[in-house]
Amino acid sequence: MSNETPLERRGLMLMVVSPSGVGKTSLTRRLVADHQDLHLSISATTRAPRPGEHEGRDYHFVDRAEFQRMAAADEFLEWAEVYGNYYGSPKGPIMASLARGESVLFDIDFQGAMKISAYSPDDAVKVYILPPSLAEMSRRLHARSQDSEEVIAMRLARAKTEIADWGRFDYLILNDDFDRAYAELAHIYHAERLRRARNTWIEPFVARLTAEKI
Ligand code: 5GP
């Protein structure tokens, strides 16, 4: 096989789920920055941008009418209502990355991850990021002071129910140390890319290899 020919691969859909305030955004943004063959799926949302968020980088910020138009036109792989706002994963860029043999990372909620993995079980890899404790999660939510007490209580209650369903994930990472948690996430991505079924170059390569005259 020549060095110039890229190996034929099938990309994966890496879903990273966690409650808010567990450091998921920092982990996923770094993984994407460190890997050229991994693209972040930029969701559309009806929620307002937070300070520091940019259109097209963090989300596509749309109004409800536009979101409903996109949903009706079947432009989402999945969509969901989360805390009163709509979020959806636009199909077009996801399918384009997969068709190039590249992978897509979804920073998505629990229900979205389950929908995508039901739709595409062979391509989906589901990772859940665990907080060291609910007390630490609560401390981080208070420290970023984005939510009311009521919303924080809702997020904590929801985290408890989600975590009880941990058996539905392929991998669980405990984020009590950012560098270790990041290393684990990167290892998962690397090993999943190497799975036999995703490396479509192997079969023709082995056929040629075993046909070699020695
Ligand atoms: P936030 O408003 O804090 O950015 O996101 C709230 C929740 O919605 C997070 O758990 C986030 O991962 C999730 N989310 C973001 N985009 C999507 C999406 O396209 N689909 C689904 N189902 N959840 C999403």
PDB file of C-alpha atoms and ligand atoms in Angstrom:
ATOM      1  CA  MET A   1       0.000   0.000   0.000  1.00  0.00           C
ATOM      2  CA  SER A   2       1.457   3.378  -0.991  1.00  0.00           C
ATOM      3  CA  ASN A   3       2.056   5.966   1.676  1.00  0.00           C
ATOM      4  CA  GLU A   4       0.163   8.604  -0.300  1.00  0.00           C
ATOM      5  CA  THR A   5      -3.119   6.680  -0.268  1.00  0.00           C
ATOM      6  CA  PRO A   6      -5.152   7.395   2.858  1.00  0.00           C
ATOM      7  CA  LEU A   7      -6.380   4.216   4.497  1.00  0.00           C
ATOM      8  CA  GLU A   8     -10.050   3.505   3.856  1.00  0.00           C
ATOM      9  CA  ARG A   9     -11.932   3.879   7.105  1.00  0.00           C
ATOM     10  CA  ARG A  10     -15.422   4.273   8.419  1.00  0.00           C
ATOM     11  CA  GLY A  11     -15.751   7.167  10.872  1.00  0.00           C
ATOM     12  CA  LEU A  12     -17.420   6.853  14.248  1.00  0.00           C
ATOM     13  CA  MET A  13     -20.014   8.930  16.040  1.00  0.00           C
ATOM     14  CA  LEU A  14     -18.582   9.696  19.455  1.00  0.00           C
ATOM     15  CA  MET A  15     -21.259  10.788  21.875  1.00  0.00           C
ATOM     16  CA  VAL A  16     -20.105  12.479  25.053  1.00  0.00           C
ATOM     17  CA  VAL A  17     -22.796  12.943  27.681  1.00  0.00           C
ATOM     18  CA  SER A  18     -22.667  14.361  31.202  1.00  0.00           C
ATOM     19  CA  PRO A  19     -24.648  16.559  33.539  1.00  0.00           C
ATOM     20  CA  SER A  20     -23.812  20.291  33.354  1.00  0.00           C
ATOM     21  CA  GLY A  21     -20.855  21.426  35.422  1.00  0.00           C
ATOM     22  CA  VAL A  22     -18.749  18.282  34.985  1.00  0.00           C
ATOM     23  CA  GLY A  23     -16.209  19.737  32.552  1.00  0.00           C
ATOM     24  CA  LYS A  24     -17.548  18.094  29.395  1.00  0.00           C
ATOM     25  CA  THR A  25     -17.091  21.168  27.201  1.00  0.00           C
ATOM     26  CA  SER A  26     -13.368  21.499  28.048  1.00  0.00           C
ATOM     27  CA  LEU A  27     -12.786  17.773  27.419  1.00  0.00           C
ATOM     28  CA  THR A  28     -14.625  17.636  24.096  1.00  0.00           C
ATOM     29  CA  ARG A  29     -13.223  20.907  22.713  1.00  0.00           C
ATOM     30  CA  ARG A  30      -9.675  19.744  23.450  1.00  0.00           C
ATOM     31  CA  LEU A  31     -10.248  16.336  21.840  1.00  0.00           C
ATOM     32  CA  VAL A  32     -11.506  18.013  18.651  1.00  0.00           C
ATOM     33  CA  ALA A  33      -8.629  20.543  18.660  1.00  0.00           C
ATOM     34  CA  ASP A  34      -6.102  17.693  18.976  1.00  0.00           C
ATOM     35  CA  HIS A  35      -7.532  15.521  16.165  1.00  0.00           C
ATOM     36  CA  GLN A  36      -7.874  16.704  12.584  1.00  0.00           C
ATOM     37  CA  ASP A  37     -10.068  13.747  11.629  1.00  0.00           C
ATOM     38  CA  LEU A  38     -12.637  14.501  14.356  1.00  0.00           C
ATOM     39  CA  HIS A  39     -15.279  17.191  13.896  1.00  0.00           C
ATOM     40  CA  LEU A  40     -17.646  18.663  16.433  1.00  0.00           C
ATOM     41  CA  SER A  41     -21.285  18.475  15.439  1.00  0.00           C
ATOM     42  CA  ILE A  42     -22.534  22.047  15.855  1.00  0.00           C
ATOM     43  CA  SER A  43     -26.118  21.808  17.073  1.00  0.00           C
ATOM     44  CA  ALA A  44     -28.890  24.251  16.307  1.00  0.00           C
ATOM     45  CA  THR A  45     -30.572  25.659  19.405  1.00  0.00           C
ATOM     46  CA  THR A  46     -33.317  28.103  20.309  1.00  0.00           C
ATOM     47  CA  ARG A  47     -31.569  29.142  23.520  1.00  0.00           C
ATOM     48  CA  ALA A  48     -29.887  32.545  23.671  1.00  0.00           C
ATOM     49  CA  PRO A  49     -26.085  32.695  23.338  1.00  0.00           C
ATOM     50  CA  ARG A  50     -24.169  32.876  26.624  1.00  0.00           C
ATOM     51  CA  PRO A  51     -21.364  35.398  27.031  1.00  0.00           C
ATOM     52  CA  GLY A  52     -18.357  34.225  25.012  1.00  0.00           C
ATOM     53  CA  GLU A  53     -20.366  31.896  22.758  1.00  0.00           C
ATOM     54  CA  HIS A  54     -20.191  32.410  19.008  1.00  0.00           C
ATOM     55  CA  GLU A  55     -22.611  31.637  16.209  1.00  0.00           C
ATOM     56  CA  GLY A  56     -21.370  28.665  14.177  1.00  0.00           C
ATOM     57  CA  ARG A  57     -18.632  27.753  16.658  1.00  0.00           C
ATOM     58  CA  ASP A  58     -20.637  26.779  19.750  1.00  0.00           C
ATOM     59  CA  TYR A  59     -24.111  26.520  18.254  1.00  0.00           C
ATOM     60  CA  HIS A  60     -26.245  27.730  15.383  1.00  0.00           C
ATOM     61  CA  PHE A  61     -28.547  30.077  17.269  1.00  0.00           C
ATOM     62  CA  VAL A  62     -31.962  30.046  15.600  1.00  0.00           C
ATOM     63  CA  ASP A  63     -35.468  31.183  16.551  1.00  0.00           C
ATOM     64  CA  ARG A  64     -38.285  28.737  17.193  1.00  0.00           C
ATOM     65  CA  ALA A  65     -39.816  29.241  13.728  1.00  0.00           C
ATOM     66  CA  GLU A  66     -36.521  28.372  12.017  1.00  0.00           C
ATOM     67  CA  PHE A  67     -35.980  25.390  14.319  1.00  0.00           C
ATOM     68  CA  GLN A  68     -39.467  24.086  13.527  1.00  0.00           C
ATOM     69  CA  ARG A  69     -38.854  24.570   9.809  1.00  0.00           C
ATOM     70  CA  MET A  70     -35.622  22.543  10.041  1.00  0.00           C
ATOM     71  CA  ALA A  71     -37.347  19.772  12.037  1.00  0.00           C
ATOM     72  CA  ALA A  72     -40.244  19.618   9.550  1.00  0.00           C
ATOM     73  CA  ALA A  73     -37.781  19.490   6.626  1.00  0.00           C
ATOM     74  CA  ASP A  74     -36.104  16.479   8.295  1.00  0.00           C
ATOM     75  CA  GLU A  75     -32.804  18.334   8.596  1.00  0.00           C
ATOM     76  CA  PHE A  76     -31.972  16.872  12.030  1.00  0.00           C
ATOM     77  CA  LEU A  77     -30.533  13.479  12.873  1.00  0.00           C
ATOM     78  CA  GLU A  78     -32.239  13.939  16.247  1.00  0.00           C
ATOM     79  CA  TRP A  79     -33.663  16.828  18.202  1.00  0.00           C
ATOM     80  CA  ALA A  80     -34.897  17.277  21.752  1.00  0.00           C
ATOM     81  CA  GLU A  81     -36.275  19.796  24.196  1.00  0.00           C
ATOM     82  CA  VAL A  82     -33.832  20.373  27.067  1.00  0.00           C
ATOM     83  CA  TYR A  83     -34.805  22.730  29.924  1.00  0.00           C
ATOM     84  CA  GLY A  84     -37.372  24.566  27.771  1.00  0.00           C
ATOM     85  CA  ASN A  85     -35.136  25.082  24.725  1.00  0.00           C
ATOM     86  CA  TYR A  86     -34.848  23.064  21.536  1.00  0.00           C
ATOM     87  CA  TYR A  87     -31.588  21.463  20.431  1.00  0.00           C
ATOM     88  CA  GLY A  88     -30.958  19.487  17.248  1.00  0.00           C
ATOM     89  CA  SER A  89     -28.045  17.879  15.419  1.00  0.00           C
ATOM     90  CA  PRO A  90     -28.045  18.954  11.740  1.00  0.00           C
ATOM     91  CA  LYS A  91     -27.686  15.931   9.444  1.00  0.00           C
ATOM     92  CA  GLY A  92     -25.801  17.471   6.490  1.00  0.00           C
ATOM     93  CA  PRO A  93     -22.361  18.129   8.041  1.00  0.00           C
ATOM     94  CA  ILE A  94     -22.480  14.870  10.033  1.00  0.00           C
ATOM     95  CA  MET A  95     -23.137  12.743   6.956  1.00  0.00           C
ATOM     96  CA  ALA A  96     -20.471  14.632   4.977  1.00  0.00           C
ATOM     97  CA  SER A  97     -17.790  13.928   7.630  1.00  0.00           C
ATOM     98  CA  LEU A  98     -18.739  10.252   7.871  1.00  0.00           C
ATOM     99  CA  ALA A  99     -18.696   9.896   4.086  1.00  0.00           C
ATOM    100  CA  ARG A 100     -15.083  11.177   4.102  1.00  0.00           C
ATOM    101  CA  GLY A 101     -14.173   8.484   6.646  1.00  0.00           C
ATOM    102  CA  GLU A 102     -13.858  11.114   9.378  1.00  0.00           C
ATOM    103  CA  SER A 103     -15.487  11.034  12.800  1.00  0.00           C
ATOM    104  CA  VAL A 104     -18.012  13.265  14.515  1.00  0.00           C
ATOM    105  CA  LEU A 105     -18.149  14.192  18.180  1.00  0.00           C
ATOM    106  CA  PHE A 106     -21.546  14.998  19.673  1.00  0.00           C
ATOM    107  CA  ASP A 107     -21.759  17.126  22.808  1.00  0.00           C
ATOM    108  CA  ILE A 108     -25.299  16.059  23.404  1.00  0.00           C
ATOM    109  CA  ASP A 109     -27.768  15.135  26.138  1.00  0.00           C
ATOM    110  CA  PHE A 110     -28.690  11.636  27.297  1.00  0.00           C
ATOM    111  CA  GLN A 111     -31.839  11.252  25.175  1.00  0.00           C
ATOM    112  CA  GLY A 112     -30.056  12.509  22.032  1.00  0.00           C
ATOM    113  CA  ALA A 113     -27.243   9.990  22.485  1.00  0.00           C
ATOM    114  CA  MET A 114     -29.748   7.155  22.849  1.00  0.00           C
ATOM    115  CA  LYS A 115     -31.631   8.234  19.710  1.00  0.00           C
ATOM    116  CA  ILE A 116     -28.490   8.407  17.582  1.00  0.00           C
ATOM    117  CA  SER A 117     -27.193   5.082  18.815  1.00  0.00           C
ATOM    118  CA  ALA A 118     -30.563   3.431  18.085  1.00  0.00           C
ATOM    119  CA  TYR A 119     -30.436   4.934  14.586  1.00  0.00           C
ATOM    120  CA  SER A 120     -26.819   3.970  13.913  1.00  0.00           C
ATOM    121  CA  PRO A 121     -25.691   1.338  16.463  1.00  0.00           C
ATOM    122  CA  ASP A 122     -22.538   0.273  14.605  1.00  0.00           C
ATOM    123  CA  ASP A 123     -21.178   3.802  14.330  1.00  0.00           C
ATOM    124  CA  ALA A 124     -22.164   5.118  17.767  1.00  0.00           C
ATOM    125  CA  VAL A 125     -19.859   5.081  20.788  1.00  0.00           C
ATOM    126  CA  LYS A 126     -21.397   6.414  23.999  1.00  0.00           C
ATOM    127  CA  VAL A 127     -19.264   7.945  26.752  1.00  0.00           C
ATOM    128  CA  TYR A 128     -20.589   9.346  30.024  1.00  0.00           C
ATOM    129  CA  ILE A 129     -18.544  11.764  32.141  1.00  0.00           C
ATOM    130  CA  LEU A 130     -19.140  11.332  35.874  1.00  0.00           C
ATOM    131  CA  PRO A 131     -18.673  14.084  38.463  1.00  0.00           C
ATOM    132  CA  PRO A 132     -16.572  13.157  41.524  1.00  0.00           C
ATOM    133  CA  SER A 133     -19.649  13.915  43.663  1.00  0.00           C
ATOM    134  CA  LEU A 134     -22.968  15.721  43.409  1.00  0.00           C
ATOM    135  CA  ALA A 135     -21.651  18.197  45.989  1.00  0.00           C
ATOM    136  CA  GLU A 136     -18.747  19.087  43.662  1.00  0.00           C
ATOM    137  CA  MET A 137     -21.123  19.361  40.707  1.00  0.00           C
ATOM    138  CA  SER A 138     -23.351  21.703  42.737  1.00  0.00           C
ATOM    139  CA  ARG A 139     -20.297  23.783  43.704  1.00  0.00           C
ATOM    140  CA  ARG A 140     -19.277  24.166  40.040  1.00  0.00           C
ATOM    141  CA  LEU A 141     -22.810  25.101  38.985  1.00  0.00           C
ATOM    142  CA  HIS A 142     -22.941  27.781  41.685  1.00  0.00           C
ATOM    143  CA  ALA A 143     -19.441  29.022  40.758  1.00  0.00           C
ATOM    144  CA  ARG A 144     -20.358  29.636  37.100  1.00  0.00           C
ATOM    145  CA  SER A 145     -23.483  31.520  38.319  1.00  0.00           C
ATOM    146  CA  GLN A 146     -25.508  30.966  35.153  1.00  0.00           C
ATOM    147  CA  ASP A 147     -28.497  29.254  36.722  1.00  0.00           C
ATOM    148  CA  SER A 148     -31.080  30.050  39.381  1.00  0.00           C
ATOM    149  CA  GLU A 149     -31.289  27.855  42.499  1.00  0.00           C
ATOM    150  CA  GLU A 150     -34.344  26.217  40.979  1.00  0.00           C
ATOM    151  CA  VAL A 151     -32.503  25.276  37.765  1.00  0.00           C
ATOM    152  CA  ILE A 152     -29.481  24.000  39.743  1.00  0.00           C
ATOM    153  CA  ALA A 153     -31.770  21.770  41.835  1.00  0.00           C
ATOM    154  CA  MET A 154     -33.348  20.490  38.591  1.00  0.00           C
ATOM    155  CA  ARG A 155     -29.941  19.753  37.043  1.00  0.00           C
ATOM    156  CA  LEU A 156     -28.803  17.843  40.156  1.00  0.00           C
ATOM    157  CA  ALA A 157     -31.998  15.774  40.298  1.00  0.00           C
ATOM    158  CA  ARG A 158     -31.694  14.989  36.608  1.00  0.00           C
ATOM    159  CA  ALA A 159     -28.024  14.029  37.006  1.00  0.00           C
ATOM    160  CA  LYS A 160     -29.002  11.493  39.662  1.00  0.00           C
ATOM    161  CA  THR A 161     -31.570   9.804  37.414  1.00  0.00           C
ATOM    162  CA  GLU A 162     -29.212   9.773  34.423  1.00  0.00           C
ATOM    163  CA  ILE A 163     -26.275   8.373  36.374  1.00  0.00           C
ATOM    164  CA  ALA A 164     -28.474   5.523  37.626  1.00  0.00           C
ATOM    165  CA  ASP A 165     -28.709   4.506  33.939  1.00  0.00           C
ATOM    166  CA  TRP A 166     -24.914   4.247  33.568  1.00  0.00           C
ATOM    167  CA  GLY A 167     -25.172   0.724  32.119  1.00  0.00           C
ATOM    168  CA  ARG A 168     -26.410   2.141  28.796  1.00  0.00           C
ATOM    169  CA  PHE A 169     -23.000   3.674  28.073  1.00  0.00           C
ATOM    170  CA  ASP A 170     -19.979   1.971  26.509  1.00  0.00           C
ATOM    171  CA  TYR A 171     -17.506   3.911  28.657  1.00  0.00           C
ATOM    172  CA  LEU A 172     -17.630   5.947  31.868  1.00  0.00           C
ATOM    173  CA  ILE A 173     -14.968   8.490  32.731  1.00  0.00           C
ATOM    174  CA  LEU A 174     -14.611   9.970  36.200  1.00  0.00           C
ATOM    175  CA  ASN A 175     -13.620  13.632  35.874  1.00  0.00           C
ATOM    176  CA  ASP A 176     -11.845  14.180  39.169  1.00  0.00           C
ATOM    177  CA  ASP A 177      -8.626  15.104  37.366  1.00  0.00           C
ATOM    178  CA  PHE A 178      -8.823  16.870  34.004  1.00  0.00           C
ATOM    179  CA  ASP A 179      -5.583  15.531  32.513  1.00  0.00           C
ATOM    180  CA  ARG A 180      -6.360  11.923  33.400  1.00  0.00           C
ATOM    181  CA  ALA A 181      -9.960  12.234  32.205  1.00  0.00           C
ATOM    182  CA  TYR A 182      -8.735  13.757  28.936  1.00  0.00           C
ATOM    183  CA  ALA A 183      -6.165  10.978  28.446  1.00  0.00           C
ATOM    184  CA  GLU A 184      -8.913   8.386  28.941  1.00  0.00           C
ATOM    185  CA  LEU A 185     -11.208  10.094  26.425  1.00  0.00           C
ATOM    186  CA  ALA A 186      -8.383  10.251  23.867  1.00  0.00           C
ATOM    187  CA  HIS A 187      -7.553   6.547  24.431  1.00  0.00           C
ATOM    188  CA  ILE A 188     -11.179   5.615  23.856  1.00  0.00           C
ATOM    189  CA  TYR A 189     -11.229   7.562  20.601  1.00  0.00           C
ATOM    190  CA  HIS A 190      -7.958   6.047  19.392  1.00  0.00           C
ATOM    191  CA  ALA A 191      -8.957   2.464  20.229  1.00  0.00           C
ATOM    192  CA  GLU A 192     -12.418   2.854  18.692  1.00  0.00           C
ATOM    193  CA  ARG A 193     -10.860   4.152  15.459  1.00  0.00           C
ATOM    194  CA  LEU A 194      -8.725   1.003  15.309  1.00  0.00           C
ATOM    195  CA  ARG A 195     -11.644  -1.417  15.519  1.00  0.00           C
ATOM    196  CA  ARG A 196     -11.539  -3.916  12.683  1.00  0.00           C
ATOM    197  CA  ALA A 197     -15.028  -3.091  11.404  1.00  0.00           C
ATOM    198  CA  ARG A 198     -14.113   0.599  10.946  1.00  0.00           C
ATOM    199  CA  ASN A 199     -10.959  -0.159   8.972  1.00  0.00           C
ATOM    200  CA  THR A 200     -12.327  -1.127   5.599  1.00  0.00           C
ATOM    201  CA  TRP A 201      -8.821  -1.070   4.098  1.00  0.00           C
ATOM    202  CA  ILE A 202      -7.894  -4.300   5.944  1.00  0.00           C
ATOM    203  CA  GLU A 203      -9.898  -6.781   3.881  1.00  0.00           C
ATOM    204  CA  PRO A 204      -8.500  -5.868   0.420  1.00  0.00           C
ATOM    205  CA  PHE A 205      -5.051  -5.367   1.923  1.00  0.00           C
ATOM    206  CA  VAL A 206      -5.040  -8.817   3.513  1.00  0.00           C
ATOM    207  CA  ALA A 207      -6.387 -10.339   0.272  1.00  0.00           C
ATOM    208  CA  ARG A 208      -3.397  -8.866  -1.604  1.00  0.00           C
ATOM    209  CA  LEU A 209      -0.986  -9.801   1.178  1.00  0.00           C
ATOM    210  CA  THR A 210      -2.046 -13.433   1.246  1.00  0.00           C
ATOM    211  CA  ALA A 211      -1.959 -13.615  -2.565  1.00  0.00           C
ATOM    212  CA  GLU A 212       1.694 -12.531  -2.633  1.00  0.00           C
ATOM    213  CA  LYS A 213       4.041 -15.051  -4.183  1.00  0.00           C
ATOM    214  CA  ILE A 214       6.884 -15.927  -1.812  1.00  0.00           C
TER     215      ILE A 214
HETATM  216  P1  5GP B   1     -26.403  23.948  27.078  1.00  0.00           P
HETATM  217  O1  5GP B   1     -27.618  24.820  26.940  1.00  0.00           O
HETATM  218  O2  5GP B   1     -25.889  23.921  28.486  1.00  0.00           O
HETATM  219  O3  5GP B   1     -25.349  24.306  26.046  1.00  0.00           O
HETATM  220  O4  5GP B   1     -26.862  22.467  26.723  1.00  0.00           O
HETATM  221  C1  5GP B   1     -27.856  21.816  27.442  1.00  0.00           C
HETATM  222  C2  5GP B   1     -27.844  20.332  27.115  1.00  0.00           C
HETATM  223  O5  5GP B   1     -28.263  20.113  25.768  1.00  0.00           O
HETATM  224  C3  5GP B   1     -26.441  19.723  27.223  1.00  0.00           C
HETATM  225  O6  5GP B   1     -26.562  18.458  27.876  1.00  0.00           O
HETATM  226  C4  5GP B   1     -26.032  19.552  25.786  1.00  0.00           C
HETATM  227  O7  5GP B   1     -25.096  18.487  25.640  1.00  0.00           O
HETATM  228  C5  5GP B   1     -27.371  19.215  25.146  1.00  0.00           C
HETATM  229  N1  5GP B   1     -27.358  19.383  23.678  1.00  0.00           N
HETATM  230  C6  5GP B   1     -26.625  20.251  22.937  1.00  0.00           C
HETATM  231  N2  5GP B   1     -26.880  20.071  21.635  1.00  0.00           N
HETATM  232  C7  5GP B   1     -27.776  19.068  21.529  1.00  0.00           C
HETATM  233  C8  5GP B   1     -28.415  18.404  20.432  1.00  0.00           C
HETATM  234  O8  5GP B   1     -28.210  18.708  19.256  1.00  0.00           O
HETATM  235  N3  5GP B   1     -29.288  17.410  20.724  1.00  0.00           N
HETATM  236  C9  5GP B   1     -29.535  17.039  22.011  1.00  0.00           C
HETATM  237  N4  5GP B   1     -30.389  16.027  22.194  1.00  0.00           N
HETATM  238  N5  5GP B   1     -28.946  17.628  23.076  1.00  0.00           N
HETATM  239  C10 5GP B   1     -28.092  18.625  22.842  1.00  0.00           C
END
